[in-house]
Coordinates of C-alpha atoms in Angstrom, one line a residue:
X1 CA -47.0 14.9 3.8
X2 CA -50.2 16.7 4.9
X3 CA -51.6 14.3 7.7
X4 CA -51.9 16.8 10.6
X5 CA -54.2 19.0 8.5
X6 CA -56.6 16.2 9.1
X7 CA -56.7 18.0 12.5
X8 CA -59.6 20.5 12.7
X9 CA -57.9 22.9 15.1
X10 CA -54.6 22.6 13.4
X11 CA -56.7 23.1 9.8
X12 CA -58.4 26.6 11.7
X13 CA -54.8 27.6 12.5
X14 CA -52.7 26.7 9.3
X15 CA -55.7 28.7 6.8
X16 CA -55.5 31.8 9.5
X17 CA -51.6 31.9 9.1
X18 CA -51.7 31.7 5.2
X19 CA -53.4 34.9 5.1
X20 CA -51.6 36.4 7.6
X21 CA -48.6 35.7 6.6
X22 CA -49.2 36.2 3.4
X23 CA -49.7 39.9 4.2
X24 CA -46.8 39.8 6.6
X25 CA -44.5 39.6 3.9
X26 CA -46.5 42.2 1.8
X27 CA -45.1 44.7 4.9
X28 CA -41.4 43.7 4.9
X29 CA -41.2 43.9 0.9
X30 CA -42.9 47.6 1.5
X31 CA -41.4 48.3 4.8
X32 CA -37.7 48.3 3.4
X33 CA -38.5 49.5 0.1
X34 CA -39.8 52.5 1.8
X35 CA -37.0 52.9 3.9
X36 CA -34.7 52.2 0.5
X37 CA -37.0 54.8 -0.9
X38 CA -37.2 57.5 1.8
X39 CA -33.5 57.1 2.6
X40 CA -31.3 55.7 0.1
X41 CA -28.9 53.9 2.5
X42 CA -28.7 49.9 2.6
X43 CA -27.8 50.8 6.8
X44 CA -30.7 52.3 6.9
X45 CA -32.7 49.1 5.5
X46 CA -30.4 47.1 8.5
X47 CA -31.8 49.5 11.3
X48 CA -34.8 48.7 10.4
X49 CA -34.2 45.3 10.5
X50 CA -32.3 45.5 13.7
X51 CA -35.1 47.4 15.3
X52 CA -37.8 44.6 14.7
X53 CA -35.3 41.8 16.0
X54 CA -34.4 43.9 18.8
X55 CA -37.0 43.2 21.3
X56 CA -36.4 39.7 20.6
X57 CA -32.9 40.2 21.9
X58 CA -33.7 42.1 25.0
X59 CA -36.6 40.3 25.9
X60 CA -36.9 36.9 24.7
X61 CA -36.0 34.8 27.4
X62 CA -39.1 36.7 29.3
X63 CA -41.4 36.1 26.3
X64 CA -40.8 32.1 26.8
X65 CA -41.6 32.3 31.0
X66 CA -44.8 34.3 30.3
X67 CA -45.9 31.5 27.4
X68 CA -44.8 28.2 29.6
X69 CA -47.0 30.1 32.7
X70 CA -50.0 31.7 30.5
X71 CA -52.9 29.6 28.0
X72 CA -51.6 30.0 24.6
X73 CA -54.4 30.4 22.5
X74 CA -56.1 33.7 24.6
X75 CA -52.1 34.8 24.2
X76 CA -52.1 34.5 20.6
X77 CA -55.9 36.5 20.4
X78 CA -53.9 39.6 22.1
X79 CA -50.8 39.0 20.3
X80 CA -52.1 39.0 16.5
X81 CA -54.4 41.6 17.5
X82 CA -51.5 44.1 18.5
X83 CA -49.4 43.1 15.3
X84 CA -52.8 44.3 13.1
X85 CA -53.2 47.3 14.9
X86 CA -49.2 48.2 14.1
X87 CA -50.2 47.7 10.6
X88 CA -53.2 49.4 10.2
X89 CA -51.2 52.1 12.0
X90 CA -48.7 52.4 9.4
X91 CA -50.9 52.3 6.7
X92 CA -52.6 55.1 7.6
X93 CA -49.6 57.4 8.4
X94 CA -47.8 56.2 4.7
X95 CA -51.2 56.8 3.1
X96 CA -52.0 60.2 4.4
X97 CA -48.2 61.4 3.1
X98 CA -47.1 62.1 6.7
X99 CA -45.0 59.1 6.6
X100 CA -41.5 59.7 8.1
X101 CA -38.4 57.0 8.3
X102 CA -38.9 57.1 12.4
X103 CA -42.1 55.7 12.0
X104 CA -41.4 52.9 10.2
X105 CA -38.4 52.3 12.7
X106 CA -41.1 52.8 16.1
X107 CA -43.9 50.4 13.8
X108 CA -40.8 46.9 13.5
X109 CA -39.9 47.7 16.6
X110 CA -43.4 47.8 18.3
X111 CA -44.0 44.3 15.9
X112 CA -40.7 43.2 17.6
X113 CA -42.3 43.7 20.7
X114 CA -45.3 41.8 20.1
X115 CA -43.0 39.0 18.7
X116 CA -41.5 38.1 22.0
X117 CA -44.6 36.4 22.7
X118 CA -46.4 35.7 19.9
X119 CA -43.2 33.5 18.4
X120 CA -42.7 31.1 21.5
X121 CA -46.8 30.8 21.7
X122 CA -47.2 29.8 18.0
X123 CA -44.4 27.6 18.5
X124 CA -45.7 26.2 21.6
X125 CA -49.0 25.7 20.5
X126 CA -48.4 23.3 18.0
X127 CA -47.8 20.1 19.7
X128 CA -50.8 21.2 21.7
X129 CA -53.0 21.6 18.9
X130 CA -51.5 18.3 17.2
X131 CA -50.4 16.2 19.9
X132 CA -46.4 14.8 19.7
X133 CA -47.1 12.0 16.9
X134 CA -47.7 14.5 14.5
X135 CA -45.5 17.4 16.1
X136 CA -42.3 16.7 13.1
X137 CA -45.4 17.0 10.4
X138 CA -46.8 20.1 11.5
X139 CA -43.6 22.3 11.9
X140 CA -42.7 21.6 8.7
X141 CA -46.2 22.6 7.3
X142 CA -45.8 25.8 9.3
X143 CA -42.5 26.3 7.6
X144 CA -44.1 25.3 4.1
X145 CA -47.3 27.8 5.2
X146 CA -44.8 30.6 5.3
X147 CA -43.4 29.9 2.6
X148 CA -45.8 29.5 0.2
X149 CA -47.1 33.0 1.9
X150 CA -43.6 34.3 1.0
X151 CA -44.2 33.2 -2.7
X152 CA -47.7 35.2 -3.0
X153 CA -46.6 38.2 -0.5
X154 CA -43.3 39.4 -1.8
X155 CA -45.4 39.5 -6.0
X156 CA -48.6 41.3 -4.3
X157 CA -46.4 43.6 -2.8
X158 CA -44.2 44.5 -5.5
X159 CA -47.1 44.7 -7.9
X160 CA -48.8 47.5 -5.5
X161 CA -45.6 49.8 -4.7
X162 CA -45.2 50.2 -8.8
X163 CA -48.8 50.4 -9.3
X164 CA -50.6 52.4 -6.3
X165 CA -47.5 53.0 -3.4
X166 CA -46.3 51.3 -0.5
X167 CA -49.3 51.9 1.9
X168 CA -51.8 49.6 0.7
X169 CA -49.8 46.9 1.4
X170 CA -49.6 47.9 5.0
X171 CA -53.5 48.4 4.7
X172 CA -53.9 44.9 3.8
X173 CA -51.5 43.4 6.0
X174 CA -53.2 45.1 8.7
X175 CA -56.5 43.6 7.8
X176 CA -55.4 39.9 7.5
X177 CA -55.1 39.4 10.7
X178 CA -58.6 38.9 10.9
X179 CA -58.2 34.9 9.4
X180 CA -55.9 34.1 12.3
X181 CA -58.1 35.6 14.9
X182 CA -61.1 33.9 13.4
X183 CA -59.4 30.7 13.3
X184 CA -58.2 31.6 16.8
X185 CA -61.8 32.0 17.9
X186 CA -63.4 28.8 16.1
X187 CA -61.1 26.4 18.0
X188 CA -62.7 23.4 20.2
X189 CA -61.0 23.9 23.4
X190 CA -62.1 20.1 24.4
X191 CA -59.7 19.0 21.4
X192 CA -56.6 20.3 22.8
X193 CA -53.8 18.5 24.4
X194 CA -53.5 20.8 27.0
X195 CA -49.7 21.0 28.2
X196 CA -49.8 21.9 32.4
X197 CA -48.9 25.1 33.1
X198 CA -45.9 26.3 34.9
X199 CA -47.0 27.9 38.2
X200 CA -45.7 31.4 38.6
X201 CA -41.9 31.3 40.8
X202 CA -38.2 32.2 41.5
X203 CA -36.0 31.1 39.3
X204 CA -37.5 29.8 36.3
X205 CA -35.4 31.9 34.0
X206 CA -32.4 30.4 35.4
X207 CA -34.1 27.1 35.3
X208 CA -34.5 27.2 31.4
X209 CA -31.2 28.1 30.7
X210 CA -29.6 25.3 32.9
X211 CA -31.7 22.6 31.5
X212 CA -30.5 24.0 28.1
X213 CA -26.6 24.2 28.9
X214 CA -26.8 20.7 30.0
X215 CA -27.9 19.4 27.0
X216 CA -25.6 19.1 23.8
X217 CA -28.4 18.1 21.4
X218 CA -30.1 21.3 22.1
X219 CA -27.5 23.6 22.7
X220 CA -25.5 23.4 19.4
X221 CA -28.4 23.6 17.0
X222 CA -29.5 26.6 18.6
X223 CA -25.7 28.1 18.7
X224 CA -25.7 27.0 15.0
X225 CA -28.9 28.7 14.0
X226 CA -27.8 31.9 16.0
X227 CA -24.7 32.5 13.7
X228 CA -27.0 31.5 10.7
X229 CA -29.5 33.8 11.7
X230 CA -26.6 36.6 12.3
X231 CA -24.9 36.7 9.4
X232 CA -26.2 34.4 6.8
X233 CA -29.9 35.8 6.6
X234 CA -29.5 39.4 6.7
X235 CA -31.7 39.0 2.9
X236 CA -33.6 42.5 3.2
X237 CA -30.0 44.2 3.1
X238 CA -28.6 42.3 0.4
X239 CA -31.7 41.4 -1.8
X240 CA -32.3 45.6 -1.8
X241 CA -29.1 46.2 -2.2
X242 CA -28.7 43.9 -5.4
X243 CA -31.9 45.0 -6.9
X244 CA -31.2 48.9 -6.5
X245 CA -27.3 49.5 -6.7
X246 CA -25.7 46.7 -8.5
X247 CA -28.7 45.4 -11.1
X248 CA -30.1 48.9 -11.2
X249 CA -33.7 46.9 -11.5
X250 CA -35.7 48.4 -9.3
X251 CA -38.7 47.2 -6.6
X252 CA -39.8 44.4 -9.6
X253 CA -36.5 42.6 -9.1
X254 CA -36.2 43.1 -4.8
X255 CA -40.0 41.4 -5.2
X256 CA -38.6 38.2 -8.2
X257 CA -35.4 37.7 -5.7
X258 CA -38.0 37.4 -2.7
X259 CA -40.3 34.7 -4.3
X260 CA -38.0 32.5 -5.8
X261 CA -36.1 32.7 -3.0
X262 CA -39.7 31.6 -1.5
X263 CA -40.4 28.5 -4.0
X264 CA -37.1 27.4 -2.8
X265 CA -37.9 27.4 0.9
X266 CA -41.4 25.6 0.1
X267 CA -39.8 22.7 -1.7
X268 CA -37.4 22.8 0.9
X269 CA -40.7 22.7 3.9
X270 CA -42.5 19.9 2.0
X271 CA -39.3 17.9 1.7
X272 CA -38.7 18.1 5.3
X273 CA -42.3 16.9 6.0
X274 CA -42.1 14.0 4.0
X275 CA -38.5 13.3 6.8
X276 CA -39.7 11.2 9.4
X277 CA -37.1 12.6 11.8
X278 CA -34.6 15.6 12.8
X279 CA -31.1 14.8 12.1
X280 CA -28.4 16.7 13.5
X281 CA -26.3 15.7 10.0
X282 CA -28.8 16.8 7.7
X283 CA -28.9 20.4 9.7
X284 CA -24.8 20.6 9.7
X285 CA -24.9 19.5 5.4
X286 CA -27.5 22.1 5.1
X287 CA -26.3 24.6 6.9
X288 CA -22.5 24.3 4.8
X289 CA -24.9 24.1 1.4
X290 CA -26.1 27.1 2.4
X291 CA -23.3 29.3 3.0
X292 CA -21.6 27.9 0.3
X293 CA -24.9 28.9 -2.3
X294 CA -24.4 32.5 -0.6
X295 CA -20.9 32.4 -1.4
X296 CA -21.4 31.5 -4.9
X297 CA -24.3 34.0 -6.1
X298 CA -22.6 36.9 -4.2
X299 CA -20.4 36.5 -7.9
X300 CA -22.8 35.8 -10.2
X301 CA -22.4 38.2 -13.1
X302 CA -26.1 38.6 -14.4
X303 CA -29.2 39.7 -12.6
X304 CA -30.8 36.2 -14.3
X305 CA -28.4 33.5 -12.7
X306 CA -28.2 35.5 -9.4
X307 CA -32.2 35.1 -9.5
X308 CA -31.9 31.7 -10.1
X309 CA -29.4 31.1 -7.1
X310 CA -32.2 32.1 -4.4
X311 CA -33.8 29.1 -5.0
X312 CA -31.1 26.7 -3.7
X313 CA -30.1 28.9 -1.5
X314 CA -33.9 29.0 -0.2
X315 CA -34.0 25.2 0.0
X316 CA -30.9 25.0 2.2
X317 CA -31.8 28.1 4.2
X318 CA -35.4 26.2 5.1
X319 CA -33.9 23.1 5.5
X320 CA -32.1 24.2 8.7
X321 CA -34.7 26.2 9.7
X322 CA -37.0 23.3 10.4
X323 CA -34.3 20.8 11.1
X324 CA -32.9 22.7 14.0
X325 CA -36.8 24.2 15.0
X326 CA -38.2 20.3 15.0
X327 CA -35.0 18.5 16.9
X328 CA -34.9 21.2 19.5
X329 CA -38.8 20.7 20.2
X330 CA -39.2 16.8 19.7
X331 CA -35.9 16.6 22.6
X332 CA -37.6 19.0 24.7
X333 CA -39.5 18.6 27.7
X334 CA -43.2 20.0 27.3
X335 CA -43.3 22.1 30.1
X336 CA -39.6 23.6 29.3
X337 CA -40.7 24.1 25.4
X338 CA -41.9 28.1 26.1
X339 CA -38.4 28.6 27.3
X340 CA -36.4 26.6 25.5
X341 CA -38.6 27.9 21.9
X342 CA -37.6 31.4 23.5
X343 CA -34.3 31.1 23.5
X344 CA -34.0 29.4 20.2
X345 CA -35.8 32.1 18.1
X346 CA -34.4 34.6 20.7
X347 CA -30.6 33.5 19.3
X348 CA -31.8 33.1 16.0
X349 CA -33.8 36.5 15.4
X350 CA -32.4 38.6 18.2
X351 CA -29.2 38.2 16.1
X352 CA -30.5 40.4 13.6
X353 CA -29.6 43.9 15.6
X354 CA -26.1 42.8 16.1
X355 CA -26.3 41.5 12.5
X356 CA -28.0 43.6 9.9
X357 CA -26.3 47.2 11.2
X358 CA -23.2 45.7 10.5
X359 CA -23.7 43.0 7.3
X360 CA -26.0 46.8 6.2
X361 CA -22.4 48.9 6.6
X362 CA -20.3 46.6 5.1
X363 CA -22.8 46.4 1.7
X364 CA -22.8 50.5 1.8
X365 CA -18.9 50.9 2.2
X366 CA -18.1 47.6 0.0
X367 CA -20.8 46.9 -2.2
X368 CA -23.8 44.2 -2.1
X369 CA -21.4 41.8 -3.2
X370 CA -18.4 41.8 -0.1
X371 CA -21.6 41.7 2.3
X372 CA -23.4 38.9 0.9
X373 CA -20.3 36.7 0.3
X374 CA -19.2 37.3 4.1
X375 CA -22.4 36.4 5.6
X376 CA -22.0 32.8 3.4
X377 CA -18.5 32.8 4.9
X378 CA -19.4 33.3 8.4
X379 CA -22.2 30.5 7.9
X380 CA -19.9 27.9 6.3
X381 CA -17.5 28.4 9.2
X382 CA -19.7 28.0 12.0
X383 CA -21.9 24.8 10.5
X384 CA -18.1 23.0 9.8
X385 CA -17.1 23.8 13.3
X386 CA -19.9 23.0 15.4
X387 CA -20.0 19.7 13.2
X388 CA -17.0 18.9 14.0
X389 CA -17.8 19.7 17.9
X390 CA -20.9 17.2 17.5
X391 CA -19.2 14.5 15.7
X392 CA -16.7 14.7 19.1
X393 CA -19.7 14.8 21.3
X394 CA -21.0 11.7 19.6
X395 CA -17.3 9.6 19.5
X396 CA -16.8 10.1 15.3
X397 CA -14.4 11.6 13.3
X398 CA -14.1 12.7 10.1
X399 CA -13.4 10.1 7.3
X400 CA -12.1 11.4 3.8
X401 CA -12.3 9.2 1.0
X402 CA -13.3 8.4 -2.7
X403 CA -16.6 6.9 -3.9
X404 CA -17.1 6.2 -7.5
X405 CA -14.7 8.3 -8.7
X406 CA -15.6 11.7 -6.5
X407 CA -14.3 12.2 -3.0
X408 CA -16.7 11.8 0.1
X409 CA -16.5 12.9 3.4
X410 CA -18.2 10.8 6.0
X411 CA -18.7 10.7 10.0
X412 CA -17.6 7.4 11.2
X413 CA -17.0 5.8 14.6
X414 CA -13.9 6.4 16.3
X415 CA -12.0 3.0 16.8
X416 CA -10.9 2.7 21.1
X417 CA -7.6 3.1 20.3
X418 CA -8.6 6.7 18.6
X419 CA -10.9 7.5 21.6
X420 CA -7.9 7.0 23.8
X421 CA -5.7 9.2 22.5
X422 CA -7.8 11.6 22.2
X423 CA -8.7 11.9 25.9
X424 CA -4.7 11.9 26.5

């Protein structure tokens, strides 16, 4: 399960992220409570959401060219240095009492920025600090890393709003990045498996995007994880939106809904590094189970079962996550994964400003409860449909039966008379 910690240069870079992103997630609990707090609108929340996804969106695509052309780790020095200086930026405005809701908006968006890089380097990275035996073991870890920071994060954060205010956590945030860049710094360079670079050129945009399009096993998961990441995780609009208007709890309960929701996502990272492969079946199960779960705790009655809910729901969510993040890398070429890593978190964070606004306005004109159960419905629909688009692609069907008294539904082959009519 933890084999490619056995790597020192992995090691550096997995105890660097747990502190950083650890305090990461001290800034989103504190960055929408504020906005909760200074504005009183769940749309409001969304904007801000929308805004840090935004450059993702816009700019994504570019972020993977410069990573395939530039070295990765002096990228991800500048990169996690800008994202502390955005913090420690915040901090001192919220701190001083000149905090205003437009500088929280310019701070995610100017992380956002950063992100277009730093996301496809990180990802990129990886297999060169690991090598490709060990690739399917580290991305996991790196999902179970920031998961186990969104377990710790989310209660620091929620202990510090109640007890001294919202800026501290953007103080400490701020200085975490310091692990990262020190890990960062105490790499051995001769211990790298250095990926060539791409030389600078015409057309390499274009060129990603065809190499993707003509590839089915990439281009569904990342269609898949782009409606996912749309409407199914829009969590800082509900999970506020729950704790405030329909529980009437408070910051406590927005921070308990976050970290459960967090346990579930690390037993759900640890159980995918113990999977010795990707498969597309597991993402399309997980990916139903998940918007099902949403469906499900959007009507639970009690602020204790709802609570309860974002653990399952935190399994599943993970589970495609790193199912769709470690099939699309292992099928990729290594000198298309920049772009190809690019495009995949572009679809599946640069979603989030078409996304939140909206999933943000429907909880404000409906309730917390209409918005969280569309977003399940949205996700159930596209995992069933591009399933059933993949099982095509592979020559199966769709076999409904009974198995010890409970029905089962199966992919099996199709039989050459089936495959016939089908292309009639």
């Amino acid at each position: 399960m933890f084999s490619s910690l056995k790597v020192r240069n992995y090691r550096l870079f997995f105890l660097g992220q747990v502190v950083s992103n650890t305090g990461t997630w001290m800034q989103r609990i504190a960055q929408d409570w504020l906005v909760l707090s200074l504005t009183g609108s769940s749309a409001a929340v969304g904007i801000t959401t929308a805004l840090q996804f935004l450059p993702m969106l816009l700019f994504g695509l570019y972020g993977g060219v410069l990573v395939d052309r530039l070295p990765k780790r002096p990228t991800l020095l500048v990169t996690q240095a800008a994202m502390a200086l955005t913090g420690l930026a915040l901090a001192f405005l919220t701190l001083s009492g000149h905090v205003q809701v437009w500088h929280v908006y310019l701070a995610a968006f100017a992380v956002g920025l950063a992100t277009v890089v730093d996301n496809p380097a990180r990802q990129s990275f990886v297999s060169e600090m690991v090598g490709p035996g060990q690739l399917q073991n580290a991305v996991s870890l790196n999902s179970a890393n920031f998961q186990s920071a969104r377990l710790v994060g989310p209660a620091v954060a929620g202990l510090l709003i109640t007890g001294v205010g919202t800026g501290w956590a953007f103080l400490l945030n701020g200085l975490s990045f310091v692990a990262p860049i020190a890990g960062l710094l105490l790499m051995r360079a001769r211990e790298l498996h250095v990926v060539k670079r791409t030389p600078r050129g015409k057309g390499q945009l274009r060129e990603g995007l065809r190499y993707v399009a003509g590839r089915p096993d990439l281009i569904w998961p990342i269609v898949l994880v782009g409606f996912i990441g749309t409407f199914g995780f829009n969590f800082p609009v509900w999970l506020s939106a729950y704790a405030d208007d329909t529980f009437h709890a408070g910051a406590g309960a927005y921070s308990l809904f976050n970290t459960l929701m967090a346990l579930g996502s690390l037993a759900g990272a640890l159980l995918a590094a113990r999977r010795g492969t990707a498969r597309l079946r597991v993402l399309i199960a997980a990916a139903i189970a998940f918007g099902a779960l949403e469906v499900v705790a959007a009507t639970a009655p009690s602020l204790w079962l709802f609570a309860l809910l974002m653990v399952p729901i935190g399994i599943a969510g993970l589970t495609v996550n790193v199912t769709a993040n470690t099939s699309v890398q292992m099928a990729t070429d290594p000198a298309m994964r920049g772009r190809v890593m690019a495009l995949f978190m572009m679809v599946f964070m640069g979603g989030s400003p078409l996304g939140a606004p909206l999933v943000g306005w429907v909880t404000d004109a409906y309730g917390p409860r209409i918005g969280f159960a569309l977003g399940g419905l949205v996700s159930m629909a596209a995992a069933t449909t591009i399933g059933l688009v993949l099982a095509r692609l592979g020559g199966l069907r769709v076999s409904l039966g009974w198995h010890r008294g409970a029905p089962r539904v199966r992919f099996v082959p199709r039989t050459r008379t089936e495959e016939h009519l089908a292309t009639v």
